[in-house]
Amino acid sequence: NAGVTQTPKFRILKIGQSMTLQCTQDMNHNYMYWYRQDPGMGLKLIYYSVGAGITDKGEVPNGYNVSRSTTEDFPLRLELAAPSQTSVYFCAGRQALGSNQPQHFGDGTRLSIL
Amino acid sequence: DQQVKQNSPSLSVQEGRISILNCDYTNSMFDYFLWYKKYPAEGPTFLISISSIKDKNEDGRFTVFLNKSAKHLSLHIVPSQPGDSAVYFCAAVTGNQFYFGTGTSLTVIP
């Protein structure tokens, strides 16, 4: 049981490049989330999804896009990479039933934009 | 606008002693609170949670206390072990959204 898997683990981009951060889960999570964590800061919500075909903005969505075509996959897209998007990105999944269900996180993608 | 705050960036404790990590929040609508533990180069892992209708939840060496009137929760680890050295995040939940504190780095000294 792999849980929540993120790829790649590390990436360096040039300003203006685009890329997709992949997230897949095999835990039947209805809810999936993308966060970024900057040094010394907590996790900030970028986008989340409550099910296939449904996505919504979080606290810091600018510069990102998401899609949820299947229950298992929730990719995060950066269209025009900017230095401010240098961060560690975490994907998480969660069961839908009840607000007491914790999130299960992937191991993160460390992204540097130069 | 930080709704969940952890005001101590770091904490050092001797092995065997109690570790107390603190968290404050501002939104009275939060209905659930959680603690996560994070090791370097890994994602956060769930540790323990508490409903807003409770004031205490215990799981082995870990106990979470909630003081709703003060909008404060704390995590107690007794006894502390070197393997507990990690960054601890508190999180508060309302609806589908989680709000995280900035984390406290705990070092347990052997």
Coordinates of C-alpha atoms in Angstrom, one line a residue, chain B:
Chain B
D1 CA -3.6 36.4 8.7
Q2 CA -2.5 33.4 10.8
Q3 CA -5.4 31.6 12.3
V4 CA -3.3 29.0 14.0
K5 CA -0.1 30.0 15.8
Q6 CA 2.8 28.2 17.4
N7 CA 4.8 30.8 19.1
S8 CA 7.8 28.6 20.1
P9 CA 9.9 27.8 17.1
S10 CA 12.0 25.4 19.0
L11 CA 12.1 23.3 22.3
S12 CA 14.8 21.2 23.9
V13 CA 14.0 18.6 26.5
Q14 CA 16.0 16.0 28.3
E15 CA 15.2 12.3 27.6
G16 CA 12.6 11.0 30.0
R17 CA 11.2 14.4 30.8
I18 CA 7.9 15.9 29.6
S19 CA 7.7 17.9 26.4
I20 CA 4.9 20.4 26.1
L21 CA 4.1 22.0 22.8
N22 CA 1.7 24.8 22.5
C23 CA -0.7 26.1 19.9
D24 CA -3.2 29.0 19.9
Y25 CA -6.0 29.7 17.4
T26 CA -8.3 32.6 16.7
N27 CA -11.3 31.0 14.9
S28 CA -14.0 29.7 17.3
M29 CA -15.6 27.8 14.4
F30 CA -12.8 25.2 14.3
D31 CA -14.4 21.8 15.1
Y32 CA -11.4 19.6 15.2
F33 CA -7.7 19.9 16.0
L34 CA -4.8 17.7 15.1
W35 CA -1.1 17.3 15.7
Y36 CA 1.3 16.2 13.1
K37 CA 4.9 15.2 13.3
K38 CA 7.4 15.8 10.6
Y39 CA 10.9 14.4 10.0
P40 CA 13.3 16.1 7.5
A41 CA 12.7 15.1 3.9
E42 CA 9.4 13.5 4.8
G43 CA 5.7 14.6 4.8
P44 CA 3.9 15.3 8.0
T45 CA 2.4 12.3 9.7
F46 CA -0.7 12.3 11.8
L47 CA -0.1 12.0 15.6
I48 CA -3.2 12.7 17.6
S49 CA -6.4 14.6 17.4
I50 CA -9.2 16.1 19.5
S51 CA -12.7 17.2 18.9
S52 CA -13.8 20.7 19.9
I53 CA -16.3 19.1 22.3
K54 CA -13.6 17.4 24.3
D55 CA -10.9 18.8 26.5
K56 CA -8.5 15.9 26.6
N57 CA -7.4 13.0 24.4
E58 CA -4.7 10.5 25.2
D59 CA -2.9 8.0 23.1
G60 CA 0.0 6.2 24.8
R61 CA 2.8 8.8 25.6
F62 CA 0.9 11.5 23.8
T63 CA -1.9 13.6 25.3
V64 CA -3.6 16.6 23.7
F65 CA -5.4 19.2 25.9
L66 CA -7.9 21.7 24.6
N67 CA -8.9 24.9 26.4
K68 CA -11.7 26.4 24.2
S69 CA -12.2 29.5 26.4
A70 CA -8.5 30.4 25.9
K71 CA -8.4 29.1 22.3
H72 CA -5.4 27.1 23.2
L73 CA -4.3 23.5 22.8
S74 CA -1.2 21.7 23.9
L75 CA 0.5 18.4 23.2
H76 CA 2.2 16.6 26.1
I77 CA 4.8 13.9 25.4
V78 CA 5.7 11.8 28.4
P79 CA 8.3 10.4 28.7
S80 CA 10.2 12.1 25.8
Q81 CA 12.4 9.9 23.7
P82 CA 15.2 10.9 21.3
G83 CA 13.1 9.5 18.4
D84 CA 10.5 12.2 19.2
S85 CA 12.9 14.8 17.9
A86 CA 11.0 16.3 14.9
V87 CA 9.0 19.3 13.9
Y88 CA 5.5 19.3 15.3
F89 CA 2.6 21.1 13.6
C90 CA -0.8 21.8 15.1
A91 CA -3.7 22.0 12.7
A92 CA -7.3 23.2 13.0
V93 CA -10.2 22.0 10.8
T94 CA -13.4 23.7 9.7
G95 CA -15.3 22.1 6.9
N96 CA -12.9 20.8 4.3
Q97 CA -10.0 23.0 5.2
F98 CA -7.1 22.6 7.5
Y99 CA -5.1 25.5 8.9
F100 CA -1.6 24.8 10.1
G101 CA 0.7 26.5 12.6
T102 CA 4.3 27.3 11.7
G103 CA 5.7 24.3 13.7
T104 CA 7.8 23.7 16.7
S105 CA 11.1 21.9 16.4
L106 CA 11.5 19.5 19.3
T107 CA 14.9 18.2 20.2
V108 CA 15.1 15.4 22.9
I109 CA 18.6 15.3 24.3
P110 CA 19.8 11.8 25.4

